[in-house]
PDB file of C-alpha atoms in Angstrom:
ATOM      1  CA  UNK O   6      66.588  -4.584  62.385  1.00  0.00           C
ATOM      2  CA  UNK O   7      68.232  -2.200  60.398  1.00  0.00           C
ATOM      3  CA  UNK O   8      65.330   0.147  60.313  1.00  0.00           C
ATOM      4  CA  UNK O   9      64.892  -0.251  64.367  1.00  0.00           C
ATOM      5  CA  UNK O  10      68.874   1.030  64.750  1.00  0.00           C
ATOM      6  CA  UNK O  11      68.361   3.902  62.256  1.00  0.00           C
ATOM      7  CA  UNK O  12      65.468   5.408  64.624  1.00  0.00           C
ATOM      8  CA  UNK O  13      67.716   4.438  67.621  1.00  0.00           C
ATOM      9  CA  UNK O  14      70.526   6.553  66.146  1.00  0.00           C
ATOM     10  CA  UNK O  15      67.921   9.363  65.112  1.00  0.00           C
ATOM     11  CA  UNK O  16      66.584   9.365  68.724  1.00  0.00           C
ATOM     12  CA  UNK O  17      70.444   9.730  70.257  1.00  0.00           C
ATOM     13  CA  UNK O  18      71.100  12.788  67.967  1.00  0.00           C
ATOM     14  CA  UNK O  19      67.577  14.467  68.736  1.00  0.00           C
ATOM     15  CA  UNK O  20      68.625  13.838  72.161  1.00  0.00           C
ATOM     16  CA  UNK O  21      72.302  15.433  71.544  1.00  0.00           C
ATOM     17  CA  UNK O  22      71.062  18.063  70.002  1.00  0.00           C
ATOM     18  CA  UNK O  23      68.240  19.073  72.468  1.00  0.00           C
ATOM     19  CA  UNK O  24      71.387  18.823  75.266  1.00  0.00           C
ATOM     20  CA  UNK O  25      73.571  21.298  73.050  1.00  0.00           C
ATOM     21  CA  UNK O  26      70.235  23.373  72.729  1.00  0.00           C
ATOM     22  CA  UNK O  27      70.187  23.661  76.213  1.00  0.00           C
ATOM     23  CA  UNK O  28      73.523  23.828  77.523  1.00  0.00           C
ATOM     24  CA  UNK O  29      73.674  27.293  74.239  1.00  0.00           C
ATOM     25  CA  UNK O  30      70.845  28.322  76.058  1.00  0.00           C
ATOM     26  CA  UNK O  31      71.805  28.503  79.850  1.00  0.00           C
ATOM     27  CA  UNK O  32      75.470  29.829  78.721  1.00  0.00           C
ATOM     28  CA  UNK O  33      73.869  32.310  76.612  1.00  0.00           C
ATOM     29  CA  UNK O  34      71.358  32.999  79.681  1.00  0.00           C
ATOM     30  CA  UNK O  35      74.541  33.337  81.884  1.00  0.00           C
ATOM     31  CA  UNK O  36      76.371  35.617  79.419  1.00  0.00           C
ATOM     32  CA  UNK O  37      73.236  37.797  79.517  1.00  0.00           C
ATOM     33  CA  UNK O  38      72.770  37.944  83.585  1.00  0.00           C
ATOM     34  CA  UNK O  39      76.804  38.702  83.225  1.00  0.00           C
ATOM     35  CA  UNK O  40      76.454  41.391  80.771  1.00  0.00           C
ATOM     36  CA  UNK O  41      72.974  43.426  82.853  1.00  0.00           C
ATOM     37  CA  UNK O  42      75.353  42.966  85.790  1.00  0.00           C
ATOM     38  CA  UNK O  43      78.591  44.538  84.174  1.00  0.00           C
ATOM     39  CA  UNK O  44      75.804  47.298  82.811  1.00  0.00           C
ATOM     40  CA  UNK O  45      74.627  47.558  86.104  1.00  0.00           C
ATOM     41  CA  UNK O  46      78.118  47.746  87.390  1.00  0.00           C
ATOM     42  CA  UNK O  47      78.969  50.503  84.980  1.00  0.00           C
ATOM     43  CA  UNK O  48      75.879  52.627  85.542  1.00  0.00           C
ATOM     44  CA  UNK O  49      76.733  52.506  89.465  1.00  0.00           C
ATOM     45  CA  UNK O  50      80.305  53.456  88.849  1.00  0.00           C
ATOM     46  CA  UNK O  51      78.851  56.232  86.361  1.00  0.00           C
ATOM     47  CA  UNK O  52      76.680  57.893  89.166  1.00  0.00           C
ATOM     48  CA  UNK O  53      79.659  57.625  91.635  1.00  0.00           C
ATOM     49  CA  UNK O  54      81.975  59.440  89.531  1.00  0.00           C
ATOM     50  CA  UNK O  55      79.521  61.972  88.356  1.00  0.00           C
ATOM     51  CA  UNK O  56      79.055  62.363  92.269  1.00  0.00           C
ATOM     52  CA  UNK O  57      82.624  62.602  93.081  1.00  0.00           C
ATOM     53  CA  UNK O  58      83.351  65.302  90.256  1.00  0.00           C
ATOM     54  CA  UNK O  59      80.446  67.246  91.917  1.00  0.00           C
ATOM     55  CA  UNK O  60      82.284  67.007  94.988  1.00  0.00           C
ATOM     56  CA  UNK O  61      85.637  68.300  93.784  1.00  0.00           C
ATOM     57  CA  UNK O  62      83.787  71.197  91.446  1.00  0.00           C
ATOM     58  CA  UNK O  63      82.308  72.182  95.074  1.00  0.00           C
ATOM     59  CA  UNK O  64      85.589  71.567  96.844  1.00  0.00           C
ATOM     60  CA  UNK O  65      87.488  73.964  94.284  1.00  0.00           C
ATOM     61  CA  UNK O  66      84.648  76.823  94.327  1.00  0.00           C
ATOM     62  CA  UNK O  67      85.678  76.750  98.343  1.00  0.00           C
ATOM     63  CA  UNK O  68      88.888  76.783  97.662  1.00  0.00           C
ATOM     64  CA  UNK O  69      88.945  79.363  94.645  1.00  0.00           C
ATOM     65  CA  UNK O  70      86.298  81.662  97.299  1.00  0.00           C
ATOM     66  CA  UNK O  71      88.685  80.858 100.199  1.00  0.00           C
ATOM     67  CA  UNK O  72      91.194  81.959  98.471  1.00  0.00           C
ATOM     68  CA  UNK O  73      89.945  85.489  96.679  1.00  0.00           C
ATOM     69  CA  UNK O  74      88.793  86.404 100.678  1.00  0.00           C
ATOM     70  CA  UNK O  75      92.575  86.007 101.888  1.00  0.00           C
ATOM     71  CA  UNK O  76      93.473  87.574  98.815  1.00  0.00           C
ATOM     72  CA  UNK O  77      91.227  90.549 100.229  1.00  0.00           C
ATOM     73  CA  UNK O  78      92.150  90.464 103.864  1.00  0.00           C
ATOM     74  CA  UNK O  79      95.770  90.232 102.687  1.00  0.00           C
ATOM     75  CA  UNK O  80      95.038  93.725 100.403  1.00  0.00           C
ATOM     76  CA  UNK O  81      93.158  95.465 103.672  1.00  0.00           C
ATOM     77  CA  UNK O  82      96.349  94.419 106.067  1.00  0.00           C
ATOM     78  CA  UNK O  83      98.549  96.905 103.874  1.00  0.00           C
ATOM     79  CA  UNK O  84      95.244  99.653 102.781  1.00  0.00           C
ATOM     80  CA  UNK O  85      94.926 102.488 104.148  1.00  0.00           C
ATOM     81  CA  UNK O  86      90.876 102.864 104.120  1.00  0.00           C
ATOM     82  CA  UNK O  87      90.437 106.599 103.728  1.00  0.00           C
ATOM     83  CA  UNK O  88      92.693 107.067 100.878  1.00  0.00           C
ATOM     84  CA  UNK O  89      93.354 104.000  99.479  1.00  0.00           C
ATOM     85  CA  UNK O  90      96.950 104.211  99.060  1.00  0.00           C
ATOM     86  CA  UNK O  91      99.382 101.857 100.501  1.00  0.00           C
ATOM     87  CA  UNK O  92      99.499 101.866 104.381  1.00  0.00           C
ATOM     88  CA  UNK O  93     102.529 102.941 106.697  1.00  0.00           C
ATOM     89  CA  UNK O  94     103.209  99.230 107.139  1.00  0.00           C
ATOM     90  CA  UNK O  95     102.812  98.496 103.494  1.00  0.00           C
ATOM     91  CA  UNK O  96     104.957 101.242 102.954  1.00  0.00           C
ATOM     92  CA  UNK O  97     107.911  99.620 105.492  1.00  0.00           C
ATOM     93  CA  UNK O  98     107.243  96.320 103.764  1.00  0.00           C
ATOM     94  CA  UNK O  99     107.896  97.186 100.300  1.00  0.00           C
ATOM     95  CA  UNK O 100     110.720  99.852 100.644  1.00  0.00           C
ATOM     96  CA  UNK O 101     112.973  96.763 102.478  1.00  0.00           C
ATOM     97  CA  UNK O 102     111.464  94.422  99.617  1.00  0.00           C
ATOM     98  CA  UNK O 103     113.060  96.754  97.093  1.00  0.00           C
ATOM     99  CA  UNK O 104     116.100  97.792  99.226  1.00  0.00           C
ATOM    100  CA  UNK O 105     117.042  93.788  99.377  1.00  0.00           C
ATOM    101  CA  UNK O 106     116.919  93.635  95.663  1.00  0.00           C
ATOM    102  CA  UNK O 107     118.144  97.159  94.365  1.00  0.00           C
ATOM    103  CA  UNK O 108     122.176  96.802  94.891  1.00  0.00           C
ATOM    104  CA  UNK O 109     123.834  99.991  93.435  1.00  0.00           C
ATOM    105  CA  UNK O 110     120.959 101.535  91.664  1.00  0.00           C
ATOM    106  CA  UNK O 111     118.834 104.512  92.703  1.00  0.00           C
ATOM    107  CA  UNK O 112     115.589 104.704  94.758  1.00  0.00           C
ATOM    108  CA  UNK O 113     113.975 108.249  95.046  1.00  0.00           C
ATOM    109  CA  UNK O 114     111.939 108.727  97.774  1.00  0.00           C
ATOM    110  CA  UNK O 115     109.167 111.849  98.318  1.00  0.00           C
ATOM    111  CA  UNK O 116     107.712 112.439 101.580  1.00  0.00           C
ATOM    112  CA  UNK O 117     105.102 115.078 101.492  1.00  0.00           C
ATOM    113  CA  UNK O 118     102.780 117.341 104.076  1.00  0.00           C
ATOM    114  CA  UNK O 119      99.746 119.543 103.634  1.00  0.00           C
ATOM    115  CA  UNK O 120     100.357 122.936 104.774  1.00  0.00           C
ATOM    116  CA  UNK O 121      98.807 123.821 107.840  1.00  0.00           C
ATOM    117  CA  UNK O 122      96.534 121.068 108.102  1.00  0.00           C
ATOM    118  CA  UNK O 123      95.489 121.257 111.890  1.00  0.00           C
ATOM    119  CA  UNK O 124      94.046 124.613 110.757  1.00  0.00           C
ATOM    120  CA  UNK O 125      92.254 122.938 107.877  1.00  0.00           C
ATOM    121  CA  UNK O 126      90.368 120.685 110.511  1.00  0.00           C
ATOM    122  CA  UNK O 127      89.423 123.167 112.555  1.00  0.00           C
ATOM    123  CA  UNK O 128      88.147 125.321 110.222  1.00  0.00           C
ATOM    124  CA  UNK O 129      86.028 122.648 108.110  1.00  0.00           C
ATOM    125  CA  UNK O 130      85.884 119.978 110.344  1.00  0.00           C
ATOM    126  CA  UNK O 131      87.049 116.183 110.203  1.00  0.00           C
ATOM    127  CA  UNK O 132      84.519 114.918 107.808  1.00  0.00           C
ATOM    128  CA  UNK O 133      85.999 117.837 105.022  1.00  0.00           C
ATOM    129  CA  UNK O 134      89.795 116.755 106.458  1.00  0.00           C
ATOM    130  CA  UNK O 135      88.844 113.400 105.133  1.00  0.00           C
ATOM    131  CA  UNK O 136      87.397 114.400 101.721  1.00  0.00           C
ATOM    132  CA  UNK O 137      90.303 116.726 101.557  1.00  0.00           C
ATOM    133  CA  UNK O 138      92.888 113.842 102.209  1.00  0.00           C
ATOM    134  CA  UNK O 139      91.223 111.671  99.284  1.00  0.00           C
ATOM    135  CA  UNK O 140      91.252 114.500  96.854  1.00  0.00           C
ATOM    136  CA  UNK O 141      95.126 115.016  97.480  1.00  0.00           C
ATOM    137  CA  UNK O 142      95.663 110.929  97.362  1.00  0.00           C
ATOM    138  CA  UNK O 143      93.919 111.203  93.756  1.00  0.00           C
ATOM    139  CA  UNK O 144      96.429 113.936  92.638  1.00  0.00           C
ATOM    140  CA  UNK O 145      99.074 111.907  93.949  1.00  0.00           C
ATOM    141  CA  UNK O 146      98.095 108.505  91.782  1.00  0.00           C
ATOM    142  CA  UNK O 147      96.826 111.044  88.846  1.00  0.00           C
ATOM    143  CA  UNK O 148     100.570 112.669  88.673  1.00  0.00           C
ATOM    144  CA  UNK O 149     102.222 108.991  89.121  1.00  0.00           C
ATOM    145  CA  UNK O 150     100.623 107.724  85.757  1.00  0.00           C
ATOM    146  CA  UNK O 151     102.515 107.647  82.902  1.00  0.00           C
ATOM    147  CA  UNK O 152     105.702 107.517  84.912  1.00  0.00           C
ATOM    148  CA  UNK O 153     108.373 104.969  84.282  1.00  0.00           C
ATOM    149  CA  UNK O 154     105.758 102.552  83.652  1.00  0.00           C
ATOM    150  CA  UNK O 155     108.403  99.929  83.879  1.00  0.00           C
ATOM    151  CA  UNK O 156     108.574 100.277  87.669  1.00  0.00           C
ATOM    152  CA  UNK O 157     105.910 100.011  90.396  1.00  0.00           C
ATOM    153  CA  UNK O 158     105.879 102.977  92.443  1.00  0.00           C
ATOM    154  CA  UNK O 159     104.501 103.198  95.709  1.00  0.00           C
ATOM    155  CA  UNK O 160     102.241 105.515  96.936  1.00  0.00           C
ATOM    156  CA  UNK O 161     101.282 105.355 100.821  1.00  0.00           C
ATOM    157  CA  UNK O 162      99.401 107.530 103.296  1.00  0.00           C
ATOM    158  CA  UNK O 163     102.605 107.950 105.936  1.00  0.00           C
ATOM    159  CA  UNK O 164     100.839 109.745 108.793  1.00  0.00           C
ATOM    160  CA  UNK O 165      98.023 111.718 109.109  1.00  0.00           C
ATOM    161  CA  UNK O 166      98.751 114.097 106.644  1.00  0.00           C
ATOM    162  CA  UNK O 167     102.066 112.846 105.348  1.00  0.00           C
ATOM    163  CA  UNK O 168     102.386 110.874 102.289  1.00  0.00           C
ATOM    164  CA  UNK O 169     105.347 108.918 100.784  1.00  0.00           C
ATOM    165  CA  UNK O 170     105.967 107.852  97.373  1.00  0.00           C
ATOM    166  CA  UNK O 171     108.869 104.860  96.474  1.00  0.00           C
ATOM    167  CA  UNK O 172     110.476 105.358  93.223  1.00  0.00           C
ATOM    168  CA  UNK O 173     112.688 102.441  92.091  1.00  0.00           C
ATOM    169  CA  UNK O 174     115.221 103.782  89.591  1.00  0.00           C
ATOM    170  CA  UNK O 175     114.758 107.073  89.738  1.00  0.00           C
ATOM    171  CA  UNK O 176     117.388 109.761  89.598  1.00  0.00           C
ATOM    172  CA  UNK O 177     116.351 112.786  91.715  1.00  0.00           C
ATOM    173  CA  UNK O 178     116.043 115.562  88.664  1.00  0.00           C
ATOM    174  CA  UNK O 179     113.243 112.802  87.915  1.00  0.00           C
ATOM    175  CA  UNK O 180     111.943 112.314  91.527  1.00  0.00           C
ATOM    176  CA  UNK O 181     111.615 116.507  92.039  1.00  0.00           C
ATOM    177  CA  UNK O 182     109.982 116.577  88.361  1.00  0.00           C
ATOM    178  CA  UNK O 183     107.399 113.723  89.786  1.00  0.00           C
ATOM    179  CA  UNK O 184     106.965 115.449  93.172  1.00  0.00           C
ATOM    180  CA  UNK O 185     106.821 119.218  91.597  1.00  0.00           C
ATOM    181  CA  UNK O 186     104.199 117.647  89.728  1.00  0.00           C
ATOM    182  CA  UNK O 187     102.838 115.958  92.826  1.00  0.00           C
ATOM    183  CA  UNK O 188     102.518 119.943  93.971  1.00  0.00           C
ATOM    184  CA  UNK O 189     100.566 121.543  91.358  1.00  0.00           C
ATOM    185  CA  UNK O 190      97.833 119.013  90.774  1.00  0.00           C
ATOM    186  CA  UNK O 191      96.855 119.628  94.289  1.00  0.00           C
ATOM    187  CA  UNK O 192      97.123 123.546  93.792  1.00  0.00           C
ATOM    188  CA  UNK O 193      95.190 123.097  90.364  1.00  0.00           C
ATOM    189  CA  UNK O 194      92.052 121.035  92.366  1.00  0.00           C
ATOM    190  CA  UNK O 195      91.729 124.766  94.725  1.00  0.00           C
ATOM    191  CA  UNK O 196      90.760 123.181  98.073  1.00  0.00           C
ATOM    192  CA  UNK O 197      89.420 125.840 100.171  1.00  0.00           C
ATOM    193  CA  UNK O 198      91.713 127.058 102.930  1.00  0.00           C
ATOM    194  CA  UNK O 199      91.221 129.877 105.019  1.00  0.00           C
ATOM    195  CA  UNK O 200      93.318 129.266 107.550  1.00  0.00           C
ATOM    196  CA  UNK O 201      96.517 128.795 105.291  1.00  0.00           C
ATOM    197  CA  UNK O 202      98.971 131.695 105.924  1.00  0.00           C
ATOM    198  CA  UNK O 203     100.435 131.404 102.088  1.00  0.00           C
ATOM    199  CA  UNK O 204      97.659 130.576  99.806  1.00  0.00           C
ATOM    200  CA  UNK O 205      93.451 130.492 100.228  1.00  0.00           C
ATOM    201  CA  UNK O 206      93.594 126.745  99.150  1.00  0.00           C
ATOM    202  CA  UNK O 207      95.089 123.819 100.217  1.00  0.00           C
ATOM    203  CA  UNK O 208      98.752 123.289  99.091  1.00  0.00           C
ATOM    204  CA  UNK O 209     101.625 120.509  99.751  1.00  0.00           C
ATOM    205  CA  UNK O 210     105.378 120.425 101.459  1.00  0.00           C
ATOM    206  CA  UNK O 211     107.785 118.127  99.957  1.00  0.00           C
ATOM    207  CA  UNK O 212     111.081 116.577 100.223  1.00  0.00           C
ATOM    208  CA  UNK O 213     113.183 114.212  98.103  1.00  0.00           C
ATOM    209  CA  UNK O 214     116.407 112.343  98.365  1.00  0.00           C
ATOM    210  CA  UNK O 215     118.031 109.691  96.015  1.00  0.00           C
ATOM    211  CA  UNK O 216     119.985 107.082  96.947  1.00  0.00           C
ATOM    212  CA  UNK O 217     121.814 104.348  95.309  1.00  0.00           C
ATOM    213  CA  UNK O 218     121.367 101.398  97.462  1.00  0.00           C
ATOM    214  CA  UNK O 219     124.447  99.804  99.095  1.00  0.00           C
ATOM    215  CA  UNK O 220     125.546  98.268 102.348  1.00  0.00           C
ATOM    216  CA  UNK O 221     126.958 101.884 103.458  1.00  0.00           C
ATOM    217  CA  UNK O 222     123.097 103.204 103.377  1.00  0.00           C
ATOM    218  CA  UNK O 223     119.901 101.610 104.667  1.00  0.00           C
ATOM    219  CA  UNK O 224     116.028 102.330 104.530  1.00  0.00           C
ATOM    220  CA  UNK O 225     116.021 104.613 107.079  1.00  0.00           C
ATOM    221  CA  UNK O 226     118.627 107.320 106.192  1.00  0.00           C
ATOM    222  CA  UNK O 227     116.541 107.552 102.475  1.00  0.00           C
ATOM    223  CA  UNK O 228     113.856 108.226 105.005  1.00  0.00           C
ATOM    224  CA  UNK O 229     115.613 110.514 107.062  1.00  0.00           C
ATOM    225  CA  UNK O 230     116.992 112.571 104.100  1.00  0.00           C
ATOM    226  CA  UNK O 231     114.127 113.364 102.703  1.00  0.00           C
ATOM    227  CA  UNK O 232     112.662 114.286 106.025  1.00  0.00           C
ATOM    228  CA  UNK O 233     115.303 116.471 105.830  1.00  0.00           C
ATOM    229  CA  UNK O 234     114.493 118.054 102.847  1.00  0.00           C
ATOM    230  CA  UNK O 235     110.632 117.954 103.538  1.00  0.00           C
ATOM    231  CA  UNK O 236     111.838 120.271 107.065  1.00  0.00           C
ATOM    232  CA  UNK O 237     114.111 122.437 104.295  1.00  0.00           C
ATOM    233  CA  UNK O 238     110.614 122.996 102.374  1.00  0.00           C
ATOM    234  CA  UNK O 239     108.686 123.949 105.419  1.00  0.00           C
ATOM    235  CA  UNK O 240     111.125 126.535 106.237  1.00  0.00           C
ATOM    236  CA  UNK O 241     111.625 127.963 103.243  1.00  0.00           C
ATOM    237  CA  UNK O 242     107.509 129.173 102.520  1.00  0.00           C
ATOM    238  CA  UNK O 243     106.210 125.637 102.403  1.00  0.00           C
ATOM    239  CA  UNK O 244     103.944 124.849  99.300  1.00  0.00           C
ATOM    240  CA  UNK O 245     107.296 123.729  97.450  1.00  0.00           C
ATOM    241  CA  UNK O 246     109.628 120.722  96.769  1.00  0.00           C
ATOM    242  CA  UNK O 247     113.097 120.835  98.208  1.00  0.00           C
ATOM    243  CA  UNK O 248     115.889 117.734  97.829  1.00  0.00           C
ATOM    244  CA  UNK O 249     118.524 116.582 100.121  1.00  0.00           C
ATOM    245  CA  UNK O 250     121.804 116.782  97.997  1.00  0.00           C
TER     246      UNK O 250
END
């Protein structure tokens, strides 16, 4: 008898331990289907982000491009294309800019015009006006570097033939020094002129005034000052700088 409940007991454990075998092996099986699908999880949320960091890398090239061509329209909106020099309206712009900004120090300004220019034209013709223009806009930016490198300085095509130049503190002995020098880089480059009546080459007019910037003077009378003194040059011979003291 005791023999028959010894196997009985042996059969109950095999049978325990074939359940525990099984019940290791489906938890084991459900651990594995939960790990592929946490893998497979992953590896979908891997090729979304990869696909959403394309996205933005594209998104920011438009950007970055969108923003380098309004950069560039921005820069053409205040160019003047022929000489490329500041434009009148760039010229307006930055002279208030600076006025705003500039209380009780001085601002030089040089306004300059070739010598009998109309004549030029007709002489050469439009297409050589234009070259001519460029060559004098190159003398102007050649006789600008170096200057008071601590400032910006302007340099704009005004008119047709006029040019200005802002000079943000700068005393006028240093403005006529900068627009004397202005002068004889454009006499040294000998431009052709045979209908000047003072030289046989192209030459410049210019005048300067200084002002210290307050509420009792604006913009316009620095403007209209060295008009003044760009008339006083024109009457005196021309191919000379004059200042409005």
């Amino acid at each position: 008898m005791a023999k028959i409940g010894d196997k009985k007991n042996q059969k109950d454990e095999s049978i325990l331990s074939c359940d525990k075998k099984s019940e290791n092996t489906e938890k084991n099986g459900a651990i594995f289907d939960l790990k592929k699908e946490l893998q497979d999880c992953a590896s979908i949320f891997s090729i979304k982000i990869k696909k959403l960091y394309r996205k933005i890398r594209q998104q920011n090239r438009r950007i970055y491009y969108l923003e380098q061509e309004n950069k560039r329209l921005r820069q053409l909106a205040f160019l003047d294309d022929l000489t490329q020099l500041a434009n009148r309206r760039k010229f307006y712009l930055y002279l208030k800019q600076h006025w705003r900004g500039s209380l009780n120090r001085p601002t030089s300004l040089i306004l300059g015009d070739v010598d009998f220019f109309k004549a030029y034209n007709d002489n050469y013709g439009h297409l050589a006006g234009d070259l001519c223009l460029q060559q004098i806009a190159e003398a102007i930016q050649d006789a600008l570097k170096g200057q008071n490198e601590a400032q910006e300085y302007l340099a704009a095509r005004y008119g047709g033939e006029e040019f200005a130049i802002v000079l943000p503190d700068t005393e006028l002995k240093d403005a006529i020094a900068i627009a004397e020098k202005i002068r004889l880089n454009i006499v040294a480059k000998k431009i052709p002129h045979v209908g000047s009546e003072i030289r046989p080459w192209i030459t410049l007019s210019a005048g300067v005034s200084t002002q210290k910037l307050g509420q009792e003077f604006s913009p316009e009378t620095l403007i209209l000052a060295a008009d003044r003194a760009l008339y006083q040059a024109k009457n005196n011979g021309r191919d000379r700088v004059c200042s409005d003291t």
